[in-house]
PDB file of C-alpha atoms and ligand atoms in Angstrom:
ATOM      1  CA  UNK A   7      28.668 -12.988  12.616  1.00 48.00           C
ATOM      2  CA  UNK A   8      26.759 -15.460  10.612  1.00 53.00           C
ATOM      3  CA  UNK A   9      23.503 -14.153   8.992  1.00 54.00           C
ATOM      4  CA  UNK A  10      21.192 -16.368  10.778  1.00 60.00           C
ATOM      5  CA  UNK A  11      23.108 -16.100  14.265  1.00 63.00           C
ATOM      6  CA  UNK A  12      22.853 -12.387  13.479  1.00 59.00           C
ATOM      7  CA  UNK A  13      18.785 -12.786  12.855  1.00 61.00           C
ATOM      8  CA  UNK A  14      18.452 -14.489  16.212  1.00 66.00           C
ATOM      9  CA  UNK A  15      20.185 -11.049  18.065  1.00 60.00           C
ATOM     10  CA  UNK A  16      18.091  -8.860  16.028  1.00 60.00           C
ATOM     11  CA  UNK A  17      15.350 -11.255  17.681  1.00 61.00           C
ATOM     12  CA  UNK A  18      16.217 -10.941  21.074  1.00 62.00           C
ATOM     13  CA  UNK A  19      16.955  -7.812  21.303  1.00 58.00           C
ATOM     14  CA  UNK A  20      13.392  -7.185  19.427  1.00 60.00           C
ATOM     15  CA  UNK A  21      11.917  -9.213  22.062  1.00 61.00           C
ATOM     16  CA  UNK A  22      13.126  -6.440  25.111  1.00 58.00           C
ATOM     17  CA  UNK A  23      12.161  -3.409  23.086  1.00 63.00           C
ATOM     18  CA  UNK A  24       8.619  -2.092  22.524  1.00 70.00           C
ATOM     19  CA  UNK A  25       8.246  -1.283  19.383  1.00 81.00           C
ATOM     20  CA  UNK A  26       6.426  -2.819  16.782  1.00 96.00           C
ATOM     21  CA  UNK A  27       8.353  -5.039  13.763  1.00 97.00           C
ATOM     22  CA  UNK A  28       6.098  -2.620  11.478  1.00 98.00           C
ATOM     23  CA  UNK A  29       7.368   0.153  13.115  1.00 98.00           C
ATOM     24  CA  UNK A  30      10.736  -0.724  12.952  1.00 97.00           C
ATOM     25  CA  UNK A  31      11.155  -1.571   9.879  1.00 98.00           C
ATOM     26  CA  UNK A  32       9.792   2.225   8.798  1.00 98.00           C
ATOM     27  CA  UNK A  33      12.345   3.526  10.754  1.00 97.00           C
ATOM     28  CA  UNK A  34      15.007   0.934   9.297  1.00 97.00           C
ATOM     29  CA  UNK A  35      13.833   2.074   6.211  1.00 98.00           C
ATOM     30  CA  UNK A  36      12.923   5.685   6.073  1.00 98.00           C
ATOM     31  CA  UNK A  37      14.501   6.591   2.793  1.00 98.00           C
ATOM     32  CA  UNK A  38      12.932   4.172   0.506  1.00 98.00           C
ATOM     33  CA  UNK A  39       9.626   4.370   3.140  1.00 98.00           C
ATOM     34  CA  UNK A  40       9.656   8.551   2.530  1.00 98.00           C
ATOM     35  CA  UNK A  41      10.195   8.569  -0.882  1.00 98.00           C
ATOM     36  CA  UNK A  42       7.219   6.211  -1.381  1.00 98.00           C
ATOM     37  CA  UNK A  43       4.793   8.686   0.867  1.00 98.00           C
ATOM     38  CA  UNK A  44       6.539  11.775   0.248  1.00 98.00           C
ATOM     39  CA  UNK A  45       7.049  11.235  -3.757  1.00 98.00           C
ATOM     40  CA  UNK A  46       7.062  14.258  -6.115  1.00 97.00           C
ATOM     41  CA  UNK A  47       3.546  13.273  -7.379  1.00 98.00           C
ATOM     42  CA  UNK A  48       1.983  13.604  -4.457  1.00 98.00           C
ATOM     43  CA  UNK A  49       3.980  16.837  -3.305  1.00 97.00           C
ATOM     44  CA  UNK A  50       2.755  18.378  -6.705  1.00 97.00           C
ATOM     45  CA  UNK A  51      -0.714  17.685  -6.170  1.00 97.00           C
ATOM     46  CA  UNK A  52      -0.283  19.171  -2.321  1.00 97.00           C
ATOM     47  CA  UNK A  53       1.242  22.280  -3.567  1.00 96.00           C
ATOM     48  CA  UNK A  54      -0.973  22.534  -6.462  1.00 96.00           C
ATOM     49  CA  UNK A  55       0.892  22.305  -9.303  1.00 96.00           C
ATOM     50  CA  UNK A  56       0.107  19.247 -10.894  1.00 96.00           C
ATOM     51  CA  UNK A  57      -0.557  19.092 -14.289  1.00 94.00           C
ATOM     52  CA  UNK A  58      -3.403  17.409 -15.811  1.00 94.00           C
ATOM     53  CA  UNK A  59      -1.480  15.050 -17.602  1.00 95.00           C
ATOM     54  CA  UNK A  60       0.505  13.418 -15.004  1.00 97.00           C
ATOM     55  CA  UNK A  61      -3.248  13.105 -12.753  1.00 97.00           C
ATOM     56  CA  UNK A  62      -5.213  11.297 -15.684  1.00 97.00           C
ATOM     57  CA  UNK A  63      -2.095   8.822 -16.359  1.00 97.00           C
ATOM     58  CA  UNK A  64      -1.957   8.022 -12.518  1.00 98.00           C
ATOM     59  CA  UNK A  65      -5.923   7.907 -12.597  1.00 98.00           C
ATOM     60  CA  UNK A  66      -5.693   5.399 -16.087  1.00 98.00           C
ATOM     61  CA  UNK A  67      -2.955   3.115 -14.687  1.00 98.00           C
ATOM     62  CA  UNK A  68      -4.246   2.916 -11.014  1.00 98.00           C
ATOM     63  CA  UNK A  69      -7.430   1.764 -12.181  1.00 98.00           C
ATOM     64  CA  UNK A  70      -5.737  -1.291 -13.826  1.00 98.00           C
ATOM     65  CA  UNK A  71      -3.793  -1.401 -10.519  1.00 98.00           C
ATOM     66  CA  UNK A  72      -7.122  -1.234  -8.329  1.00 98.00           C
ATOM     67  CA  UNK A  73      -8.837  -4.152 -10.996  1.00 97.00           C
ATOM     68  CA  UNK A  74      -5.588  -6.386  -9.931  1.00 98.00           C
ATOM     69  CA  UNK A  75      -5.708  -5.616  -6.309  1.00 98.00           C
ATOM     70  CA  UNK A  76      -9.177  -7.195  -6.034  1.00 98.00           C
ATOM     71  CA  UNK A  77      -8.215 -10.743  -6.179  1.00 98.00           C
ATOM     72  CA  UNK A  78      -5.230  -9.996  -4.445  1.00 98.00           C
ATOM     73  CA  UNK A  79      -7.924  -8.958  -1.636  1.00 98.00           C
ATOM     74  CA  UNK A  80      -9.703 -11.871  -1.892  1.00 98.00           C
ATOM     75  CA  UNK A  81      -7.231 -13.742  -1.742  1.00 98.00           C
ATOM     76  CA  UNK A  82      -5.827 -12.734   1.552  1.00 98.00           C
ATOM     77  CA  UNK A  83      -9.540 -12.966   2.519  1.00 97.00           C
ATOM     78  CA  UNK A  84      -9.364 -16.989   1.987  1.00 97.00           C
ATOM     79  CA  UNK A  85      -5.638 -16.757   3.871  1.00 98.00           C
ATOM     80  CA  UNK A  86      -6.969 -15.218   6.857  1.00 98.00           C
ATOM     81  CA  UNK A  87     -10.241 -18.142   7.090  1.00 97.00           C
ATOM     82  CA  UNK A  88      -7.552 -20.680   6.808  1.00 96.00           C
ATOM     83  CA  UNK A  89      -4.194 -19.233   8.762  1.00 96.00           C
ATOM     84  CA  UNK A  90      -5.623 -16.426  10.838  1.00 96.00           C
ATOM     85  CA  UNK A  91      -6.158 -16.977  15.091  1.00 94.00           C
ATOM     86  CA  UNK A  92      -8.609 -14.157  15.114  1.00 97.00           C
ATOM     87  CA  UNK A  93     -12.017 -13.874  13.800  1.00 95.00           C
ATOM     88  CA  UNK A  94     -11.565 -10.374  13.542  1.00 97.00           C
ATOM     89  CA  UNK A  95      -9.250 -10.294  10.969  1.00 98.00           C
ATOM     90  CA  UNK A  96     -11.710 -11.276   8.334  1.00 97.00           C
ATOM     91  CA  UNK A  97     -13.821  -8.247   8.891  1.00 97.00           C
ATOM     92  CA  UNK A  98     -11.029  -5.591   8.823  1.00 98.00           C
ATOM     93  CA  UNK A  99      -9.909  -7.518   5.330  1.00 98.00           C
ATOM     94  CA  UNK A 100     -13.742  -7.433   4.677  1.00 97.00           C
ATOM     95  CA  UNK A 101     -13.872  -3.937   5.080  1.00 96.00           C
ATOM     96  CA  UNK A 102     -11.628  -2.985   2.381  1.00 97.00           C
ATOM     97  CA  UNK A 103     -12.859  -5.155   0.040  1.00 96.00           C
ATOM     98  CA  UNK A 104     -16.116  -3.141   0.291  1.00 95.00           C
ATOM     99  CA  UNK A 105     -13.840   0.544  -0.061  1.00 93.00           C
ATOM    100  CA  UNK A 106     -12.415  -1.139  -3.399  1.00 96.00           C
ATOM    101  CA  UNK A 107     -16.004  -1.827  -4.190  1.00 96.00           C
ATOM    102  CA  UNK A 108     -16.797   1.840  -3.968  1.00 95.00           C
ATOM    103  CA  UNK A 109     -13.481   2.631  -5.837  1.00 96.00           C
ATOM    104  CA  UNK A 110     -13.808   1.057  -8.882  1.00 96.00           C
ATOM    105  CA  UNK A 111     -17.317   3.148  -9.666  1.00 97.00           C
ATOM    106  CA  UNK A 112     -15.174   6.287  -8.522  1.00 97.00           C
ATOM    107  CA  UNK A 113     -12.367   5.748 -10.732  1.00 97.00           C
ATOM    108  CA  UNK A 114     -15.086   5.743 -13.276  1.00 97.00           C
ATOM    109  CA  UNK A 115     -16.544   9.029 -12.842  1.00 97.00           C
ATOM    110  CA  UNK A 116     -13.478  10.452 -11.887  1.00 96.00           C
ATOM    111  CA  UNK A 117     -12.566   9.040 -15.644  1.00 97.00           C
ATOM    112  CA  UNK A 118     -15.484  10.687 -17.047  1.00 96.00           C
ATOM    113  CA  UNK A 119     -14.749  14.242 -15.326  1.00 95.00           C
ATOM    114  CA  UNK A 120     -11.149  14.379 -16.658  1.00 95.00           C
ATOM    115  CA  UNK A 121     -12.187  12.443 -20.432  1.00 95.00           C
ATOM    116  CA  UNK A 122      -9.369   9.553 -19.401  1.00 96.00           C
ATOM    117  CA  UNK A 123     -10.860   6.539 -21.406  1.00 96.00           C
ATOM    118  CA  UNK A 124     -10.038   4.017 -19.164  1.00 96.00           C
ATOM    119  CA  UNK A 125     -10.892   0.779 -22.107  1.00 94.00           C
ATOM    120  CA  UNK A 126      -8.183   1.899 -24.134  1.00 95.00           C
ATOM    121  CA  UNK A 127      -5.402   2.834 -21.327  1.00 96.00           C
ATOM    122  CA  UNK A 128      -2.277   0.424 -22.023  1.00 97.00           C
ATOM    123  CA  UNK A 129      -0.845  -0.648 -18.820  1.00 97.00           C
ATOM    124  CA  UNK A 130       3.158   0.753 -18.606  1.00 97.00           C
ATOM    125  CA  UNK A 131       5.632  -1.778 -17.291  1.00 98.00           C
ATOM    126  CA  UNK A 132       5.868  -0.229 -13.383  1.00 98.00           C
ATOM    127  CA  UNK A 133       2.358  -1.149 -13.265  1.00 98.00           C
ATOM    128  CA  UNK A 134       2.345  -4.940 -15.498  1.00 98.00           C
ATOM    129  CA  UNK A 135       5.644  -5.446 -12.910  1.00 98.00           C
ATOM    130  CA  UNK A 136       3.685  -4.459  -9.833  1.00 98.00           C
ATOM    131  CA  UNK A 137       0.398  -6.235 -10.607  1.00 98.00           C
ATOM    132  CA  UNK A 138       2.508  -9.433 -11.202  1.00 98.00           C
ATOM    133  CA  UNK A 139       4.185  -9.273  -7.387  1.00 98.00           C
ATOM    134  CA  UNK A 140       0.086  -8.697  -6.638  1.00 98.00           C
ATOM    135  CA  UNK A 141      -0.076 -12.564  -8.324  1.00 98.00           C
ATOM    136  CA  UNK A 142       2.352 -13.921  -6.874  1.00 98.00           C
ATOM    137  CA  UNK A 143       1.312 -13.054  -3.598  1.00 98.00           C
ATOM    138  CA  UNK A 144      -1.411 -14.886  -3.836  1.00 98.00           C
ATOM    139  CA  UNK A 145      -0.183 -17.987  -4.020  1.00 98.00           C
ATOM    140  CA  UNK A 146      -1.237 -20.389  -1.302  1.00 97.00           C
ATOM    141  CA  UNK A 147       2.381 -20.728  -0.944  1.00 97.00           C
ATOM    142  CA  UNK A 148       2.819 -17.324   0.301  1.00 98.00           C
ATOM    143  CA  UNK A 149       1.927 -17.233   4.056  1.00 98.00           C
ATOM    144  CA  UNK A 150      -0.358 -15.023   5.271  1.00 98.00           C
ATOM    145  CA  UNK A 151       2.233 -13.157   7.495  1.00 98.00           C
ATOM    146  CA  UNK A 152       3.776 -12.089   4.117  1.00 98.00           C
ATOM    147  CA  UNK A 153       0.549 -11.420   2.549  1.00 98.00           C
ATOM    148  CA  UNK A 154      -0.774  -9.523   5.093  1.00 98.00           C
ATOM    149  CA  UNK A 155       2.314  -7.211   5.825  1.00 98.00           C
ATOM    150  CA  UNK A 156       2.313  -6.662   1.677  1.00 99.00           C
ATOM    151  CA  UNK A 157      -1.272  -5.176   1.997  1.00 98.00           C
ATOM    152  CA  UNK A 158      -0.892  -3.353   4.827  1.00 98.00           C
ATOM    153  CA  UNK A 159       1.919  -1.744   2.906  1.00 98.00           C
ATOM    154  CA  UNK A 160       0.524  -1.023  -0.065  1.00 98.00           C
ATOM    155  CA  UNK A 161      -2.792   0.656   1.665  1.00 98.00           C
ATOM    156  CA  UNK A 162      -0.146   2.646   4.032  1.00 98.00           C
ATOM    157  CA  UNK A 163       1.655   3.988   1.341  1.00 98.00           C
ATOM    158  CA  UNK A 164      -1.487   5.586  -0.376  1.00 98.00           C
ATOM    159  CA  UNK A 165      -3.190   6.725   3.317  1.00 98.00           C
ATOM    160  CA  UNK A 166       0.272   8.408   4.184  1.00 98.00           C
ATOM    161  CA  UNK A 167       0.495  10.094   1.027  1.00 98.00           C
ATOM    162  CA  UNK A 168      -3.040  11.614   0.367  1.00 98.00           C
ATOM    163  CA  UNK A 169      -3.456  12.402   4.063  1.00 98.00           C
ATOM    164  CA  UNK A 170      -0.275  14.604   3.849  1.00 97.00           C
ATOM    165  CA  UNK A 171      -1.617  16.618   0.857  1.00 97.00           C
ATOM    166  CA  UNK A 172      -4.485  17.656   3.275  1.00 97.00           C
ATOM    167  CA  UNK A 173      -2.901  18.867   6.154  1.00 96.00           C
ATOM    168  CA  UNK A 174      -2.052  22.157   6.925  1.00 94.00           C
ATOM    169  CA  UNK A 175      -0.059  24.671   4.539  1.00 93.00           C
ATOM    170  CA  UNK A 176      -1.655  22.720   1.705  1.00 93.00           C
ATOM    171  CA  UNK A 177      -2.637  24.063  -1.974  1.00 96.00           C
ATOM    172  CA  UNK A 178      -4.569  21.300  -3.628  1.00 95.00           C
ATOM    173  CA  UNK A 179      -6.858  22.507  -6.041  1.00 92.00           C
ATOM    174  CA  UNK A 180     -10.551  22.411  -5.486  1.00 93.00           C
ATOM    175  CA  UNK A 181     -11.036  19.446  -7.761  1.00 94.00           C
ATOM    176  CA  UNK A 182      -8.718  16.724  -6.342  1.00 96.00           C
ATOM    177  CA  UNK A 183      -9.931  17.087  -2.352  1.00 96.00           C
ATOM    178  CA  UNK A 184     -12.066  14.499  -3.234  1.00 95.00           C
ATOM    179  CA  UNK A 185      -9.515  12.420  -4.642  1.00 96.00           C
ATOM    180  CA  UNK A 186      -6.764  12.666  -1.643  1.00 98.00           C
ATOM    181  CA  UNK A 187     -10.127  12.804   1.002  1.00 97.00           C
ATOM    182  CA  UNK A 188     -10.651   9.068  -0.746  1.00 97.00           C
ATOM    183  CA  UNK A 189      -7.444   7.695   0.981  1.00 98.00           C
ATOM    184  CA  UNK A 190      -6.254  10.861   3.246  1.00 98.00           C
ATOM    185  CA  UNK A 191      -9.311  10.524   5.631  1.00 97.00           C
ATOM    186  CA  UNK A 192      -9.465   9.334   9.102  1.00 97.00           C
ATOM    187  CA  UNK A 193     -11.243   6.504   8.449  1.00 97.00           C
ATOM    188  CA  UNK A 194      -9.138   5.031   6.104  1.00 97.00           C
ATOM    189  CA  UNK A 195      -6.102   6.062   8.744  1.00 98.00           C
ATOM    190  CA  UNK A 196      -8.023   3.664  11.108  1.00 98.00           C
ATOM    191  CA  UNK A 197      -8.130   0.936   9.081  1.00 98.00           C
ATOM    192  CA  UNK A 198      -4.008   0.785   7.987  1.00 98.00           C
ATOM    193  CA  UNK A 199      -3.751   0.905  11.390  1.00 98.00           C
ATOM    194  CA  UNK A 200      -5.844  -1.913  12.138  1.00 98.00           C
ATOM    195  CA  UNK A 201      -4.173  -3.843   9.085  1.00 98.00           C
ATOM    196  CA  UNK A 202      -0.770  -3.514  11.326  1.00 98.00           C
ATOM    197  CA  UNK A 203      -1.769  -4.119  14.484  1.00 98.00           C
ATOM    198  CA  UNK A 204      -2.977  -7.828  12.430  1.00 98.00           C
ATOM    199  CA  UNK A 205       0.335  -7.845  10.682  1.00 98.00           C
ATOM    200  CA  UNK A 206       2.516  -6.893  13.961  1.00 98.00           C
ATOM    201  CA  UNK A 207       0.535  -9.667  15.991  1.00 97.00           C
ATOM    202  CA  UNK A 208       1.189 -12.458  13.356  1.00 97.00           C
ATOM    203  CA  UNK A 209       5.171 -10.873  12.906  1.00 98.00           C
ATOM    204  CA  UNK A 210       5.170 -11.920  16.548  1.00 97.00           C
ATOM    205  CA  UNK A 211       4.385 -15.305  16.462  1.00 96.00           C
ATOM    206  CA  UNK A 212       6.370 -16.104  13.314  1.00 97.00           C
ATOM    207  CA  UNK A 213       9.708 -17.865  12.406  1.00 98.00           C
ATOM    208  CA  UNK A 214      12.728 -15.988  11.535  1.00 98.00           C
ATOM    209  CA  UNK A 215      12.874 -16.653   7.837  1.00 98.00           C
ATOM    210  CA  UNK A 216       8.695 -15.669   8.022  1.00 98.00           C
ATOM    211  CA  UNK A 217       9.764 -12.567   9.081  1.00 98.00           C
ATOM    212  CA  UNK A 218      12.747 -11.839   6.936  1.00 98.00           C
ATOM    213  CA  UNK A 219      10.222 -12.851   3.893  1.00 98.00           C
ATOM    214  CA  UNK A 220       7.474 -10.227   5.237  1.00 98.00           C
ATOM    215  CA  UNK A 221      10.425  -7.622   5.656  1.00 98.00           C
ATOM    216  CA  UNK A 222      11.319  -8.167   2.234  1.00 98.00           C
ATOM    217  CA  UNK A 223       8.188  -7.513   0.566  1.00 98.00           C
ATOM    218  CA  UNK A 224       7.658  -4.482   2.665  1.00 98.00           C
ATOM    219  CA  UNK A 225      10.708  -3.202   0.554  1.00 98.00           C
ATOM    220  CA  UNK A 226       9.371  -4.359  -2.200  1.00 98.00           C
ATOM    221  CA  UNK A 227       6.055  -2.947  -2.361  1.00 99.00           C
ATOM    222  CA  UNK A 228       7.843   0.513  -1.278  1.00 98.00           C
ATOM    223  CA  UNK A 229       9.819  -0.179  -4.102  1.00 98.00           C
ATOM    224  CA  UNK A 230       6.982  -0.767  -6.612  1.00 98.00           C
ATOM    225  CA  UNK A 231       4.866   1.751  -5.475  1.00 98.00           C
ATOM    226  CA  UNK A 232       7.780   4.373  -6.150  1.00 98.00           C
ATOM    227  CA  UNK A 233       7.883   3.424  -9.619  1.00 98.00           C
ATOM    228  CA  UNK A 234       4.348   3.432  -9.626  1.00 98.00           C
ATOM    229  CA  UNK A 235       4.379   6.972  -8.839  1.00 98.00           C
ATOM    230  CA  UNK A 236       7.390   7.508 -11.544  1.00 98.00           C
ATOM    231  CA  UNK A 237       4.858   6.731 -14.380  1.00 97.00           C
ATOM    232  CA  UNK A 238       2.781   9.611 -13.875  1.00 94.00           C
ATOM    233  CA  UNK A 239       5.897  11.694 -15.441  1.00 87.00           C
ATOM    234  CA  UNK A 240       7.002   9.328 -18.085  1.00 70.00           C
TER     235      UNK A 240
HETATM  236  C1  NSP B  26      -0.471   1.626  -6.716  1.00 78.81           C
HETATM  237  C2  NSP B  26      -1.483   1.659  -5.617  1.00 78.81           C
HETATM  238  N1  NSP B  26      -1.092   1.398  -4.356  1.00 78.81           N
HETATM  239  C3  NSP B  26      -2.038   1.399  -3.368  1.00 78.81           C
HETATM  240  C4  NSP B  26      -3.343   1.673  -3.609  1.00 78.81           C
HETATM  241  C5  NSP B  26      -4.338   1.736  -2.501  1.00 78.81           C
HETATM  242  N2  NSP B  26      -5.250   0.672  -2.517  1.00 78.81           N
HETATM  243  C6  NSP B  26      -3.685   1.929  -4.913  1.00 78.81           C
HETATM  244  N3  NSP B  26      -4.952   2.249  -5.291  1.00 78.81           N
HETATM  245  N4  NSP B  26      -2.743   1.952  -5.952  1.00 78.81           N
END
């Protein structure tokens, strides 16, 4: 069957069933999806055997990350006033904007505590590589459909992961609850939920090759954020 005729059965049959294209594409992808939100970085600091050195060069390199997301942020801010059908969009988007705003003086404490100087951390290449898709994304060539699914993604990944090193059975030392309670909490749960009920209603309205583009970057922001995690051992 030809790859476009093939899209268009996917579609239809997509159209009967009830689940969600986010959803779907989770399942579709559960290794790559479970090795993001399940990595060994996260299951050492759930078990609690982390080692100091892999937490500060996370900590270091995701607060490069977190300065890059910002505009990304804002970006998709000025997509969703231009593309978006629904006012309410903008205040969800709005919403994290103001939890990165209370990130960036945490990740400068949280510095502080563990004596990570965050002026003279060099940025490894997972993270220069991952902060460049961040740029390109924001291109007002990139359609918000894309843009939106990419940051729903990328807060996902980090809300899965945390909340899973505080449920039950877990071993986290005293001194990083705060850190996984940062993304881990029910609030933030809410609000990547809200981010894909936006991207699953503008997945419904769009074209074919809109959503083959979103489904794409969902892979590769699982992809990225793997590696992401990778540097913490390197
Ligand atoms: C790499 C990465 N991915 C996601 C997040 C959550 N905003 C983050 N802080 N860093």
């Amino acid at each position: 069957m030809e790859t476009e005729e093939a899209s268009e059965v996917e579609a239809e049959k997509f159209k009967s069933n009830k689940t969600n294209r986010t959803e779907s594409w989770v399942q579709k992808h559960t290794s790559i999806y479970k090795q993001a939100t399940r990595h060994p970085f996260i299951l050492s600091i759930r078990d609690g055997t982390i080692d100091s050195s892999s937490f500060n060069k996370w900590l270091g390199q995701d607060y490069i990350y977190v300065r890059a997301f910002v505009p990304f942020v804002a970006s998709l801010l000025v997509k969703a006033c231009e593309e978006s059908d629904d006012s309410s969009d903008m205040d969800i988007i709005l919403g994290g904007m103001a939890s990165l705003n209370d990130e960036i003086p945490w990740f400068k404490e949280e510095a502080s505590r563990w004596e990570v100087s965050l002026t003279t951390v060099v940025p490894q290449r997972a993270n220069v590589t991952y902060c460049s898709l961040l740029k390109r994304l924001m291109s007002s060539e990139i359609e918000y459909t894309v843009a939106i699914t990419a940051f729903w993604a990328i807060e996902t990944v980090y809300q899965e992961s945390f909340a899973h090193c505080l449920e039950d059975g877990s071993k986290i030392p005293e001194e990083l609850k705060q850190t996984c309670q940062r993304w881990g909490n029910s609030g933030f749960g809410q609000y990547c939920h809200s981010l894909q009920n936006i991207a699953d209603r503008c997945l419904e309205k769009a074209s074919i090759d809109i959503i083959a583009k979103a489904e794409r970057v969902f892979l590769t922001v699982l992809e990225h954020e793997v590696e992401f995690w990778n540097m913490s051992k390197g």
